[in-house]
Tab-separated table of C-alpha atoms and ligand atoms in Angstrom:
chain	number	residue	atom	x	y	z
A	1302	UNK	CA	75.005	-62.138	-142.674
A	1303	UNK	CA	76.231	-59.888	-139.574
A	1304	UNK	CA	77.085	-61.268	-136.716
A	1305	UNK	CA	79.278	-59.625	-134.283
A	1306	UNK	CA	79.978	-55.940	-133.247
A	1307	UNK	CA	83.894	-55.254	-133.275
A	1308	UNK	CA	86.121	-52.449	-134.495
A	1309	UNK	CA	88.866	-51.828	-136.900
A	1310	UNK	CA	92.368	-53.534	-135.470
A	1311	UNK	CA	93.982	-50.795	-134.270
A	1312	UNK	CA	92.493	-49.446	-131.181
A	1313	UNK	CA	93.251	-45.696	-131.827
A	1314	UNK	CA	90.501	-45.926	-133.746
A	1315	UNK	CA	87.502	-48.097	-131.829
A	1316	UNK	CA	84.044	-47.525	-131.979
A	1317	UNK	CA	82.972	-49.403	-128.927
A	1318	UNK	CA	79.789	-51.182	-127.867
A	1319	UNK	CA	78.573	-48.453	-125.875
A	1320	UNK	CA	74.664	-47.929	-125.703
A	1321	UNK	CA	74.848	-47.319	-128.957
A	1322	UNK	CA	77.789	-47.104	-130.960
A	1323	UNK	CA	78.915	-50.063	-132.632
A	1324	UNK	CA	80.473	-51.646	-135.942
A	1325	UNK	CA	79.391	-54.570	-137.795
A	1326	UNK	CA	81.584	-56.844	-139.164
A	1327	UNK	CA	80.809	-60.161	-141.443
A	1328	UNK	CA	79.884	-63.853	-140.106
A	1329	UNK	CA	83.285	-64.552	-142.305
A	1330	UNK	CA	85.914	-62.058	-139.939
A	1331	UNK	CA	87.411	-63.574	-137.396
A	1332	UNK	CA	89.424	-60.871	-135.446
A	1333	UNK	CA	93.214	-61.800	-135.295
A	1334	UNK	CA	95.895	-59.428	-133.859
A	1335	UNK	CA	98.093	-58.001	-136.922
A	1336	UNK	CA	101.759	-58.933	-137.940
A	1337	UNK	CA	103.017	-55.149	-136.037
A	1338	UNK	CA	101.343	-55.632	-133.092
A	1339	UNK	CA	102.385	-59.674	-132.719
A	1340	UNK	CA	105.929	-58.183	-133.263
A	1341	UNK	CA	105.643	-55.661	-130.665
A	1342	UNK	CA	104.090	-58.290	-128.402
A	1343	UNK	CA	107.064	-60.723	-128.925
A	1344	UNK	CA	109.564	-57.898	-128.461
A	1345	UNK	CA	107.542	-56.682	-125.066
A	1346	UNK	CA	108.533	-60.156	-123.915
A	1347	UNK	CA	112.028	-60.198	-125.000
A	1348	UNK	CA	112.308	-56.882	-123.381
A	1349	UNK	CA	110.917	-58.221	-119.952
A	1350	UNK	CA	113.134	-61.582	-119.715
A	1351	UNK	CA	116.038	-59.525	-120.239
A	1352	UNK	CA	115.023	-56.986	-117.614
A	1353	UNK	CA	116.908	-58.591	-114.220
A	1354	UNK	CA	115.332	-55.161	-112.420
A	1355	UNK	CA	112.031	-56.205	-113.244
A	1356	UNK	CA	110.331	-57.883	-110.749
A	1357	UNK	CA	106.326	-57.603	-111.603
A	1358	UNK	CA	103.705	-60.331	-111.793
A	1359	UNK	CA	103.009	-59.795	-115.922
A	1360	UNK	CA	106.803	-60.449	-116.388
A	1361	UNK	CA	106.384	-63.917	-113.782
A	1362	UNK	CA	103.419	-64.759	-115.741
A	1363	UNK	CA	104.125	-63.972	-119.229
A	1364	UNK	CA	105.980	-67.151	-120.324
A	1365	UNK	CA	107.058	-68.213	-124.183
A	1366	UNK	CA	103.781	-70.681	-124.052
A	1367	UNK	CA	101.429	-67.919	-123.230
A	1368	UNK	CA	102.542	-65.648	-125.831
A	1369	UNK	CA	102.705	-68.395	-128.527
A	1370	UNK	CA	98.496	-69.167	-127.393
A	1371	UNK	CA	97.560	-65.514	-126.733
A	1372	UNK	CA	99.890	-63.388	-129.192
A	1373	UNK	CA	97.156	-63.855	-132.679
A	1374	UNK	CA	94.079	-63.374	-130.514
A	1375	UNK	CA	91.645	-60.085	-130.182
A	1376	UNK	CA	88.270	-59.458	-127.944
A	1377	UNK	CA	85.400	-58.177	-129.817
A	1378	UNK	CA	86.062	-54.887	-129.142
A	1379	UNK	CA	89.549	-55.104	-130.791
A	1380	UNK	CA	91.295	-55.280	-127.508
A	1381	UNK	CA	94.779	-58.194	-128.043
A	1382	UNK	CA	97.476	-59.143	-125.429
A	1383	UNK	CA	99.288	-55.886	-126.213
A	1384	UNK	CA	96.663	-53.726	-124.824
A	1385	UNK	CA	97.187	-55.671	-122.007
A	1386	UNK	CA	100.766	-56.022	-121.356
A	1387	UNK	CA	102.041	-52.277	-123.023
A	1388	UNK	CA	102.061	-50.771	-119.762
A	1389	UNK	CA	104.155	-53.365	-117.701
A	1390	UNK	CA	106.546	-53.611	-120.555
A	1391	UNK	CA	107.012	-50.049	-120.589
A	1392	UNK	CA	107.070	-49.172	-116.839
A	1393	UNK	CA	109.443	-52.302	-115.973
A	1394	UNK	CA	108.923	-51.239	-111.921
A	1395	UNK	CA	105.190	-52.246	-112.116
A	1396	UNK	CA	104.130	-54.203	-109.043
A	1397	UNK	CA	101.147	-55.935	-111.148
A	1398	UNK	CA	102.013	-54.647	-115.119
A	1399	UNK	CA	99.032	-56.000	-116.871
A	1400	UNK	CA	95.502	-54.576	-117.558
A	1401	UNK	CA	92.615	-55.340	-118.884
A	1402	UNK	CA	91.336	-53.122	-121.484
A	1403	UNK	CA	87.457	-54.497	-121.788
A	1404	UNK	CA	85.935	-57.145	-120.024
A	1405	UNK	CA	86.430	-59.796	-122.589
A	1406	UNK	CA	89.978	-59.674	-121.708
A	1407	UNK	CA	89.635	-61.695	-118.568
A	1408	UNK	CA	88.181	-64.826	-120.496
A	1409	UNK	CA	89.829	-64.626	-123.369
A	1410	UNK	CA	93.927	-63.950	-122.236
A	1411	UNK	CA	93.184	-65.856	-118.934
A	1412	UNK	CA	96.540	-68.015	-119.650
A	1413	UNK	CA	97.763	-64.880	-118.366
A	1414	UNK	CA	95.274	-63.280	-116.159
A	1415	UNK	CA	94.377	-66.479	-114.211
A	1416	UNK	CA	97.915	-67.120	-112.211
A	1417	UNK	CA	98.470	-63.367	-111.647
A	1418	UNK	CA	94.744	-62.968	-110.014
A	1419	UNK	CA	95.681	-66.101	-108.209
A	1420	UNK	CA	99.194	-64.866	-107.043
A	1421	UNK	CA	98.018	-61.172	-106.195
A	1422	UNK	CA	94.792	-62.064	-104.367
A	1423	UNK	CA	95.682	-64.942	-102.048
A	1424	UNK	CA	95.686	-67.850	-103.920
A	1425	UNK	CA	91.941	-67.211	-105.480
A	1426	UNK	CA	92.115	-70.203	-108.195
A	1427	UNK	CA	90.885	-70.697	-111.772
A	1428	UNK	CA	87.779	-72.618	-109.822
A	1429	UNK	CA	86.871	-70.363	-107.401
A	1430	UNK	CA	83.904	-67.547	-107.360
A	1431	UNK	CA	83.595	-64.473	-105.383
A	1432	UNK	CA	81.304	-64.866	-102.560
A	1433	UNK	CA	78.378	-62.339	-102.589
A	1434	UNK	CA	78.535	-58.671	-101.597
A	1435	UNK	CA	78.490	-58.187	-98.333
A	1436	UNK	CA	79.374	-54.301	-97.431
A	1437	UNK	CA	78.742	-55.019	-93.839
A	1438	UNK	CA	75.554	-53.284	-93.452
A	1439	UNK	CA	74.383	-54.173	-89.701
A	1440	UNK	CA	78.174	-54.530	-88.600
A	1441	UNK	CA	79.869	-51.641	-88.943
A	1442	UNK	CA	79.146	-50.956	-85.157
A	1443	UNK	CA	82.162	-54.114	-84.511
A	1444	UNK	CA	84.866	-51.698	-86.230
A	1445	UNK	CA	85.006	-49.490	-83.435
A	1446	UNK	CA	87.764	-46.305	-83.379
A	1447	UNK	CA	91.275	-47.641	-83.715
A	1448	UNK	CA	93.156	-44.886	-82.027
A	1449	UNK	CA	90.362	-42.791	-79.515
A	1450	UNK	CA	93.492	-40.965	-78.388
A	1451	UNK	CA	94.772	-39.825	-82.095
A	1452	UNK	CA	98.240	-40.834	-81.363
A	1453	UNK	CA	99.139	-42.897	-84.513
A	1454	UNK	CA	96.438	-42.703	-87.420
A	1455	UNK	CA	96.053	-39.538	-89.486
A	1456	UNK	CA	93.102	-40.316	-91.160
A	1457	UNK	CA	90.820	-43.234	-92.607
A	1458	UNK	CA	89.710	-43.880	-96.046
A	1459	UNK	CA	87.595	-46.762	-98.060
A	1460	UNK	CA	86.954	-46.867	-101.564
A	1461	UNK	CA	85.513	-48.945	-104.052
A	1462	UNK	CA	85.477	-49.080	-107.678
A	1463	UNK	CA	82.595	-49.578	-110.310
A	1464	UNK	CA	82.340	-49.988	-114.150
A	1465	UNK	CA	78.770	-48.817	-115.570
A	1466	UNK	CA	77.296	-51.907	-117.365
A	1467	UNK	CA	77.539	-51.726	-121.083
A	1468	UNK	CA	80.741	-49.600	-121.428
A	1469	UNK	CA	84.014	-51.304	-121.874
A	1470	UNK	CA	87.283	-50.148	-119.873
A	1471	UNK	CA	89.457	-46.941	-120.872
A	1472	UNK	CA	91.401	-47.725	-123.502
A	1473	UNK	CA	88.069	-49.295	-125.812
A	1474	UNK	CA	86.317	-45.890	-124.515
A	1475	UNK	CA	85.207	-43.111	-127.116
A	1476	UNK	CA	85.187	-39.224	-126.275
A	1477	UNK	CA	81.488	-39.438	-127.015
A	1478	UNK	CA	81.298	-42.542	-124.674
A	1479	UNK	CA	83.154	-40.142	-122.042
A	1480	UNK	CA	80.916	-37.352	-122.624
A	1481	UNK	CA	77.708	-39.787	-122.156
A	1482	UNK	CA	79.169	-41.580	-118.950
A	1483	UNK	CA	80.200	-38.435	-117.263
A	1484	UNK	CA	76.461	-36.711	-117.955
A	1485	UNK	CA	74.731	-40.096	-116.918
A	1486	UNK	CA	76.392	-40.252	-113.539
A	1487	UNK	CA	75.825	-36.457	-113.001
A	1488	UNK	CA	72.143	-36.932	-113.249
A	1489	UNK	CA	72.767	-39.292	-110.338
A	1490	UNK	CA	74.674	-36.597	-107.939
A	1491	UNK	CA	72.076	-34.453	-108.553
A	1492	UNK	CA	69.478	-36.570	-106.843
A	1493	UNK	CA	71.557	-37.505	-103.514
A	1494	UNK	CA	69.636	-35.879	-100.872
A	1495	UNK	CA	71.450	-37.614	-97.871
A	1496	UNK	CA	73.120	-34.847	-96.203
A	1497	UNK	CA	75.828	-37.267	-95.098
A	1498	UNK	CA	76.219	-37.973	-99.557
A	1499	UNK	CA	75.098	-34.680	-101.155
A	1500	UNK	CA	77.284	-32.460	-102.560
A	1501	UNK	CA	78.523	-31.387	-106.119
A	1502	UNK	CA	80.148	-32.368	-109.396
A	1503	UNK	CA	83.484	-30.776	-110.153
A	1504	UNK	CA	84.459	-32.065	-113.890
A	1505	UNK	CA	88.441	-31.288	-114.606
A	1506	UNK	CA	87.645	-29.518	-117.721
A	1507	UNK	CA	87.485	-26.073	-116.444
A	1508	UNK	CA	89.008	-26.576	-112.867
A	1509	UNK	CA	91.857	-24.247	-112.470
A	1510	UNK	CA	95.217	-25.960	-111.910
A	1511	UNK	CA	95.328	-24.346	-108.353
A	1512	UNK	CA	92.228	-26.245	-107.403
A	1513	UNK	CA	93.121	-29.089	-109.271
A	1514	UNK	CA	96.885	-29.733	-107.462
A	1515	UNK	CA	95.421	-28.842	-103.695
A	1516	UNK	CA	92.702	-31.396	-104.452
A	1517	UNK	CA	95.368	-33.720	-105.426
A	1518	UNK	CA	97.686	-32.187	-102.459
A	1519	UNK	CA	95.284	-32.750	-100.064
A	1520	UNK	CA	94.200	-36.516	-101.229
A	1521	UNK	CA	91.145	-36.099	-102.561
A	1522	UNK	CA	91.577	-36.002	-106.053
A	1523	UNK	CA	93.624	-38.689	-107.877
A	1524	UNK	CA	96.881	-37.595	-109.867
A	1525	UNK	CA	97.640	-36.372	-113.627
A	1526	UNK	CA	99.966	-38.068	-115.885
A	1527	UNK	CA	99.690	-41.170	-114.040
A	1528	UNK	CA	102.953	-42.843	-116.377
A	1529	UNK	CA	101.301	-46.734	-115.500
A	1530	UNK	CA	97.719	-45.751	-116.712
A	1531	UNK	CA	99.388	-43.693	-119.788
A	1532	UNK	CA	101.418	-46.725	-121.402
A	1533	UNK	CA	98.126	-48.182	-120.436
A	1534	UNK	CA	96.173	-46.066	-123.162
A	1535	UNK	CA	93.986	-45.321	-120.689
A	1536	UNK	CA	94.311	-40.913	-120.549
A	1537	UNK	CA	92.877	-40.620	-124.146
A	1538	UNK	CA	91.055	-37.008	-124.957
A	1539	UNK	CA	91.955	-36.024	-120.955
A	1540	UNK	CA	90.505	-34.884	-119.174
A	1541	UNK	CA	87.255	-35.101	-121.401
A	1542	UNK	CA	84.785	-36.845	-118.631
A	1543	UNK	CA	86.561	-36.852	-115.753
A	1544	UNK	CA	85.592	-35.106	-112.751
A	1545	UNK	CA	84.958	-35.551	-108.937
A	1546	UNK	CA	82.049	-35.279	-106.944
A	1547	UNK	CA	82.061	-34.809	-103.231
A	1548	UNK	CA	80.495	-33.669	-100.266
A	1549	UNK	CA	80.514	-30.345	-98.317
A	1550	UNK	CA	83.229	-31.855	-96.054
A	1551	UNK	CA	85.011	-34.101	-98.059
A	1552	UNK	CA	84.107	-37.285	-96.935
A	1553	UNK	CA	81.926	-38.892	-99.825
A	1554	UNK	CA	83.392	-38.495	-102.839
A	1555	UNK	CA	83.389	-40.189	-106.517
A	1556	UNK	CA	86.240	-40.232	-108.450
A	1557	UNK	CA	84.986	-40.379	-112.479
A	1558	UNK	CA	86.521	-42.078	-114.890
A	1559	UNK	CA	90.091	-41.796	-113.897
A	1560	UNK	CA	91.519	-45.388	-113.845
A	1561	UNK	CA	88.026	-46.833	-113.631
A	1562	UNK	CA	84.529	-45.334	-114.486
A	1563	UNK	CA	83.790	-44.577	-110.810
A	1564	UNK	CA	85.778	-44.405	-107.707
A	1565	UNK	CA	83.268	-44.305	-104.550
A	1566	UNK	CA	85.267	-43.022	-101.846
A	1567	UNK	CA	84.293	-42.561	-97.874
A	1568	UNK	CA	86.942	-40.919	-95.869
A	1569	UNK	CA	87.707	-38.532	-92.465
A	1570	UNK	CA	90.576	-37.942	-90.139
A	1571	UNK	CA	91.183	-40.691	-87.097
A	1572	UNK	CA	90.800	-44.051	-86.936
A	1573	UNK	CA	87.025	-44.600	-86.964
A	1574	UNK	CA	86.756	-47.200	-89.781
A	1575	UNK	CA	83.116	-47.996	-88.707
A	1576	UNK	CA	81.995	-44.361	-89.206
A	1577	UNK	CA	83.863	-44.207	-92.989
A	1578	UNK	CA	82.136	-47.856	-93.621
A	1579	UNK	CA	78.796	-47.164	-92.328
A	1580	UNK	CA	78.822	-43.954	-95.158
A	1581	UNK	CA	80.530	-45.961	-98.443
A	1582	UNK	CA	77.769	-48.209	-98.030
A	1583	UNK	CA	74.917	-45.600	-97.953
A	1584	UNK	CA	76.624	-44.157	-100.886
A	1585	UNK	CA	77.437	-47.243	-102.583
A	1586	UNK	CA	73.282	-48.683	-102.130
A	1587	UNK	CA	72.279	-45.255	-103.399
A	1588	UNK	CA	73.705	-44.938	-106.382
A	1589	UNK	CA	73.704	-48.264	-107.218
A	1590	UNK	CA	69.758	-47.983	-107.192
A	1591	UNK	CA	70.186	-45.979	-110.188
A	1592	UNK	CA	73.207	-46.924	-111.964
A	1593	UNK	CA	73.688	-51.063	-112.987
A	1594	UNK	CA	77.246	-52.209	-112.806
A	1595	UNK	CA	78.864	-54.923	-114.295
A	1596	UNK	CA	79.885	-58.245	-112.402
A	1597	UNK	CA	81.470	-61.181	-113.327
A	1598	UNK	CA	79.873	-64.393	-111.725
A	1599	UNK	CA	83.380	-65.587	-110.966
A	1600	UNK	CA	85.520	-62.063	-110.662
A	1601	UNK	CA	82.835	-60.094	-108.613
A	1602	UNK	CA	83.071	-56.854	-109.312
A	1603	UNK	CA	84.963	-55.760	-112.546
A	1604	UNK	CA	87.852	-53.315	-112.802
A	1605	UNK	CA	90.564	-52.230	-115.451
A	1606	UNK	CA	93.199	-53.475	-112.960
A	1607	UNK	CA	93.097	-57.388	-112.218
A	1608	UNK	CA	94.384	-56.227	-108.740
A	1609	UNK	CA	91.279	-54.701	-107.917
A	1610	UNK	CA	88.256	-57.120	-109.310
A	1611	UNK	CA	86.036	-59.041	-106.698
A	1612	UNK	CA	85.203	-56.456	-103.725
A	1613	UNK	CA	87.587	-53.861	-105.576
A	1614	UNK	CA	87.710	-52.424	-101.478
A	1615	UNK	CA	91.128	-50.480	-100.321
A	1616	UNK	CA	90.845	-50.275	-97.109
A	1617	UNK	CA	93.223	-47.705	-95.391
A	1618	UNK	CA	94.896	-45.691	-92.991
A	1619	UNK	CA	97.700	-42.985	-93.041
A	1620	UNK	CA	99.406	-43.882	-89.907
A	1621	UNK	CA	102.317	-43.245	-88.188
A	1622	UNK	CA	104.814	-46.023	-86.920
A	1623	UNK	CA	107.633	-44.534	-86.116
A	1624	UNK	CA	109.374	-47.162	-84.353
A	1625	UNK	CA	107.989	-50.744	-86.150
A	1626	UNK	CA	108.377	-49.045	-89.124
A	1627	UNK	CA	112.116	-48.364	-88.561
A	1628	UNK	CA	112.509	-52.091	-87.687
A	1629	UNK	CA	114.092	-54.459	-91.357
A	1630	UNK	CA	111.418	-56.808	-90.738
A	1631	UNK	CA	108.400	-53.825	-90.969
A	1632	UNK	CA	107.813	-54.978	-94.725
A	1633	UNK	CA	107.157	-58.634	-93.816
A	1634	UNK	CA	105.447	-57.940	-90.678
A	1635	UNK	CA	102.745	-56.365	-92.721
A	1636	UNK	CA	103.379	-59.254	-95.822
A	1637	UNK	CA	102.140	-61.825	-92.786
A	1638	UNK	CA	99.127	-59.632	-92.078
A	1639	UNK	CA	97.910	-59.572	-95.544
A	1640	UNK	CA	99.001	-55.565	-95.670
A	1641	UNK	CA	99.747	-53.495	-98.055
A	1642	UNK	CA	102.037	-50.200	-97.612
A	1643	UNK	CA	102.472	-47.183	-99.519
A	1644	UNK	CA	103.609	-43.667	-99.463
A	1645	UNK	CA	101.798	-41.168	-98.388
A	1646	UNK	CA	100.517	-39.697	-101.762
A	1647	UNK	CA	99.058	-43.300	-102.946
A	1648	UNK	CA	100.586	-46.008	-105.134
A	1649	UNK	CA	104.076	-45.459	-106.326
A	1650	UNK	CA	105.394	-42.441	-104.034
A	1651	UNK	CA	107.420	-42.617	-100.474
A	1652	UNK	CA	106.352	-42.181	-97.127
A	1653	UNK	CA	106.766	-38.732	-95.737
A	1654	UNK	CA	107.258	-37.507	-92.249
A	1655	UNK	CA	106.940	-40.942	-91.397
A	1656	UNK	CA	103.183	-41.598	-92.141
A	1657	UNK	CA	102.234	-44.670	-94.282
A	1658	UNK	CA	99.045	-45.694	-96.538
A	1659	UNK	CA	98.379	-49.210	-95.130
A	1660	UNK	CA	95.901	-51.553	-96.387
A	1661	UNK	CA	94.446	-54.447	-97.111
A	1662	UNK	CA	96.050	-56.236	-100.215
A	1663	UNK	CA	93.543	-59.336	-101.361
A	1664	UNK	CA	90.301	-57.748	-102.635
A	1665	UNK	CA	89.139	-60.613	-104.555
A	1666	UNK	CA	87.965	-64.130	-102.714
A	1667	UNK	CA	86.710	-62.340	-99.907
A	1668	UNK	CA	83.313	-60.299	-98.753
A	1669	UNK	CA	84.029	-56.202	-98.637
A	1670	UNK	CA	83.437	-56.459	-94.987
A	1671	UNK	CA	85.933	-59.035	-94.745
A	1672	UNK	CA	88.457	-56.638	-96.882
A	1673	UNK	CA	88.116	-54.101	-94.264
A	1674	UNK	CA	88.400	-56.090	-91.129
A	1675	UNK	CA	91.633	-57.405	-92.908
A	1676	UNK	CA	92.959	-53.817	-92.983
A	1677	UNK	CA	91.257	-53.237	-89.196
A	1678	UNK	CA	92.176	-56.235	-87.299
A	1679	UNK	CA	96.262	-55.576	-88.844
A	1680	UNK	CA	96.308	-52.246	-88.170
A	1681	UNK	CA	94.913	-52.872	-84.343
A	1682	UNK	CA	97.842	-55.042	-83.942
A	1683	UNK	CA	100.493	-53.050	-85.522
A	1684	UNK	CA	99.335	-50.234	-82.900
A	1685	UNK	CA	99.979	-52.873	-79.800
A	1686	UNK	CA	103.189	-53.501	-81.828
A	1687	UNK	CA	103.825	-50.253	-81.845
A	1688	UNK	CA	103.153	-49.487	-78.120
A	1689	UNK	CA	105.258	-52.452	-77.230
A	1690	UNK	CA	108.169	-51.654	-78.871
B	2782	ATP	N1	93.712	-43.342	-95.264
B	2782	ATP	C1	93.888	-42.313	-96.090
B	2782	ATP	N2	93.740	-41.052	-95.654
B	2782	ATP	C2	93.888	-39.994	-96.484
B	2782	ATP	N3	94.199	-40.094	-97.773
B	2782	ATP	C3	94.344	-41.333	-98.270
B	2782	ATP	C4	94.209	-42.500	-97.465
B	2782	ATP	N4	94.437	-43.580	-98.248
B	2782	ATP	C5	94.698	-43.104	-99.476
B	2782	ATP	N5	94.657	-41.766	-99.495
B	2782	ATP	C6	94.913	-40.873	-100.619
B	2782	ATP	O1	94.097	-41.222	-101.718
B	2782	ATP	C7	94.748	-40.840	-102.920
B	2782	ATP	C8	94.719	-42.004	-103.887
B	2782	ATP	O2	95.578	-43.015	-103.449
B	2782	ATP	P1	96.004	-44.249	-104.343
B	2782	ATP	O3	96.060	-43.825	-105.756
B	2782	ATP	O4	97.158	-44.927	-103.718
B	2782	ATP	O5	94.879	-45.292	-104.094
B	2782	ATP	P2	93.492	-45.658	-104.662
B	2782	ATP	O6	92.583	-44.480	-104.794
B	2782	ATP	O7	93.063	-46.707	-103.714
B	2782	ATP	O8	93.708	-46.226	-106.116
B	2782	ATP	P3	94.747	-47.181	-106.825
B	2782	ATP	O9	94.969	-48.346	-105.913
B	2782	ATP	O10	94.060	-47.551	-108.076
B	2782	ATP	O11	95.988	-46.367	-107.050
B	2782	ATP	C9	96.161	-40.426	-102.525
B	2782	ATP	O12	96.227	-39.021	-102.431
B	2782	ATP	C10	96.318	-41.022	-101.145
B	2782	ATP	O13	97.236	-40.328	-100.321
């Protein structure tokens, strides 16, 4: 008798439950994780307990006991703990280090998961549920400009993520599942009519590099040979389905299926969050019309990166400080606001000329609106800071 759909062990080779791929296996099989990839597992641990440089949450998390209980197991898809934990163990500066390679993950390694959701997004517990969405429709008008004058922020930008419903995460993906994602969602550009949303698909197969890096240059366009998503698996048959949509001006845009299957993105120079809010959610309630996502009753809003589930809002602005920001306390001032910072060309680089990417950190426990009136109510106050000082 068949019962489940799951692939072959190694997933190099997955067919995934797409719409309509998938690989039936007998009521007898019961997937378990091989004797090479428990090995590689157990040395992935040794190698992070020996690492005194290595300061992320997988390495906190990943005890002796949660290896022992998690090491044998695999999702449906074929997906065990070493999917999860190969890019932290490789890339022993991670800030987070884990991922979740299809959404069976969450449930089934949560020894692991649970306490690093918990310790990333402000103490959100085993027990507790993400509230429902709440964008902020009707509100947006209480975000009003955060610097009129144009003295300290650059520009403002909000982004969300979504996974289409019935795909798993990158590294379970096929090329044909790529192919089929990527022409679904185009179908869906091509009927914005909003002139604040409409605009066109640029897929990366065919871009020249020139238009490619200035995207990138100019923060539009995410990065290539990202080495966290890599080790992650999560680059396979690049840049096969992955593209970017946006706007005339550059201030709706869709990232897809870079780290997750879509990145909505609202954005423009200056501080007026309400104005960059007001146009995500137009975007956001238009396409999801058309496209159903998947949500976890208790995660919200599902992501490859734990660190992004519930909302999955970034809230941000590229600011300049100049004087808090010189000041050895900066870091924890913005630790007390719930802030984020990072350089000025996203996760993992430096700040340059000064100018920062701060944000909100939490994005799971808490209503989208209440993600971005984290970032805008810490922001308002590092500006009086700032003039103070
Ligand atoms: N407020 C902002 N104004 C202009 N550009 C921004 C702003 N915030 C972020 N960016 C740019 O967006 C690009 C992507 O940044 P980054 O990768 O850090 O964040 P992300 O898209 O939120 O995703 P992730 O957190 O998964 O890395 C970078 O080029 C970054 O400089």
């Amino acid at each position: 008798m068949l019962r489940a759909s799951y692939p072959p062990s190694s997933l190099h080779c997955i067919r995934c439950i797409g719409e309509s791929a998938t690989v039936e296996v007998a009521e007898s099989d019961t997937p378990m994780a091989d004797a090479e990839t428990i090995k590689k597992i157990e040395d992935g641990y040794a190698k992070l307990q020996g690492a005194n440089d290595c300061h992320s949450l997988l390495k906190k998390h990943l005890s002796k006991q949660v290896v022992d209980d998690l090491k044998a197991k695999k999702t449906k898809l074929g997906a065990t703990l070493l999917d999860v934990i190969q890019s932290g163990v490789a890339n022993l500066d991670s800030g987070v280090g884990l991922y979740a390679p299809d959404a069976e993950s969450y449930t089934l390694f949560k020894p692991l998961f649970d306490p690093v959701i918990q310790e990333y997004h402000n103490g959100f517990g085993p027990n507790q549920k993400q509230p429902q969405t709440d964008l902020g429709e009707g509100k947006t008008s209480q975000l009003v400009d955060l610097d009129p004058e144009g003295k300290f922020i650059n520009s403002t930008r909000i982004r969300c993520g979504r996974s289409l419903a019935g795909y798993p995460f990158n590294p379970c993906l096929t090329e044909a599942n790529y192919k089929d994602m990527e022409g679904k969602i185009r179908k869906v550009f091509d009927t914005l009519e909003d002139p604040d949303l409409k605009g066109k698909y640029y897929p990366l197969l065919g871009m020249s590099k020139e238009d490619q890096n200035q995207l990138i240059a100019d923060h539009f366009l995410f990065k290539e040979g990202d080495r966290f998503l890599q080790a992650a698996n999560a680059c396979r048959y690049w840049p096969v389905g992955r593209g970017i949509f946006h706007n005339n001006a550059k201030t709706f845009l869709v990232w897809v299926n870079e780290e997750d299957h879509l990145r909505l993105i609202s954005m423009q120079p200056g501080g007026n969050v309400g104005q960059v809010l007001e146009r995500l959610i137009k975007g956001v309630k238009t396409i999801e019309k058309q496209v159903p996502f998947s949500r976890d009753d208790r995660l919200g809003w599902l992501t490859f990166c734990p660190s992004n589930l519930g909302t999955t809002v970034r809230a941000s602005v590229h600011i300049r400080l100049p004087k808090i920001s010189a000041k050895p306390d900066f870091k924890k001032i913005c630790d007390d606001l719930k802030l984020q910072i990072r350089g000025i060309h996203g996760e993992h680089s430096d700040s340059e000329g000064g100018v920062y990417d701060i944000s909100n950190k939490a994005r799971l426990g808490c209503t989208e609106f209440e993600c971005v009136k984290q970032m805008y109510d810490g922001i308002k106050h590092l500006i009086e800071l700032e003039k103070k000082a």
